[in-house]
Amino acid sequence: MNTERVMGDRGQLKWRKSSYSGTGGGDCIEVATAPGTVHVRDSKDRQKPILSFSHEEWSAFVGYAKTGYEACI
């Protein structure tokens, strides 16, 4: 993972968030994919740095989120 800003691609990325997020603009993240990379940002402050993960790192994170810590040990 890195926290470098994605300046050149920022405007070209197609951001999306879960339909469970609602429309209130609460505590949400937005995700965008690019070749070889998954980008994550805070929906409340889109100018903050973007977190960037490889597809492998993102898959591991999502797997952990779905199954919980014990399943990953």
PDB file of C-alpha atoms in Angstrom, residues 28-59:
ATOM      1  CA  CYS A  28     -17.957   6.141   3.557  1.00  0.00           C
ATOM      2  CA  ILE A  29     -15.044   5.264   1.380  1.00  0.00           C
ATOM      3  CA  GLU A  30     -14.951   5.332  -2.383  1.00  0.00           C
ATOM      4  CA  VAL A  31     -13.041   2.842  -4.513  1.00  0.00           C
ATOM      5  CA  ALA A  32     -11.651   3.138  -8.050  1.00  0.00           C
ATOM      6  CA  THR A  33      -9.747   0.539 -10.031  1.00  0.00           C
ATOM      7  CA  ALA A  34      -6.973   1.048 -12.542  1.00  0.00           C
ATOM      8  CA  PRO A  35      -4.679  -1.450 -14.255  1.00  0.00           C
ATOM      9  CA  GLY A  36      -2.783  -3.176 -11.445  1.00  0.00           C
ATOM     10  CA  THR A  37      -4.082  -0.861  -8.708  1.00  0.00           C
ATOM     11  CA  VAL A  38      -7.096  -0.275  -6.469  1.00  0.00           C
ATOM     12  CA  HIS A  39      -7.461   3.260  -5.069  1.00  0.00           C
ATOM     13  CA  VAL A  40      -9.405   4.164  -1.912  1.00  0.00           C
ATOM     14  CA  ARG A  41     -10.385   7.618  -0.676  1.00  0.00           C
ATOM     15  CA  ASP A  42     -12.504   9.256   2.013  1.00  0.00           C
ATOM     16  CA  SER A  43     -15.842  10.344   0.553  1.00  0.00           C
ATOM     17  CA  LYS A  44     -16.070  13.252   3.015  1.00  0.00           C
ATOM     18  CA  ASP A  45     -12.755  14.822   2.001  1.00  0.00           C
ATOM     19  CA  ARG A  46     -11.820  13.840  -1.539  1.00  0.00           C
ATOM     20  CA  GLN A  47      -8.729  16.057  -1.592  1.00  0.00           C
ATOM     21  CA  LYS A  48      -6.941  14.036   1.084  1.00  0.00           C
ATOM     22  CA  PRO A  49      -4.321  11.525  -0.065  1.00  0.00           C
ATOM     23  CA  ILE A  50      -5.565   8.410  -1.817  1.00  0.00           C
ATOM     24  CA  LEU A  51      -4.541   4.981  -0.563  1.00  0.00           C
ATOM     25  CA  SER A  52      -3.341   2.706  -3.365  1.00  0.00           C
ATOM     26  CA  PHE A  53      -3.212  -1.089  -3.187  1.00  0.00           C
ATOM     27  CA  SER A  54      -2.144  -3.797  -5.592  1.00  0.00           C
ATOM     28  CA  HIS A  55      -4.982  -6.111  -6.633  1.00  0.00           C
ATOM     29  CA  GLU A  56      -3.433  -8.825  -4.433  1.00  0.00           C
ATOM     30  CA  GLU A  57      -3.345  -6.544  -1.384  1.00  0.00           C
ATOM     31  CA  TRP A  58      -6.939  -5.439  -1.977  1.00  0.00           C
ATOM     32  CA  SER A  59      -8.134  -9.052  -2.374  1.00  0.00           C
TER      33      SER A  59
END
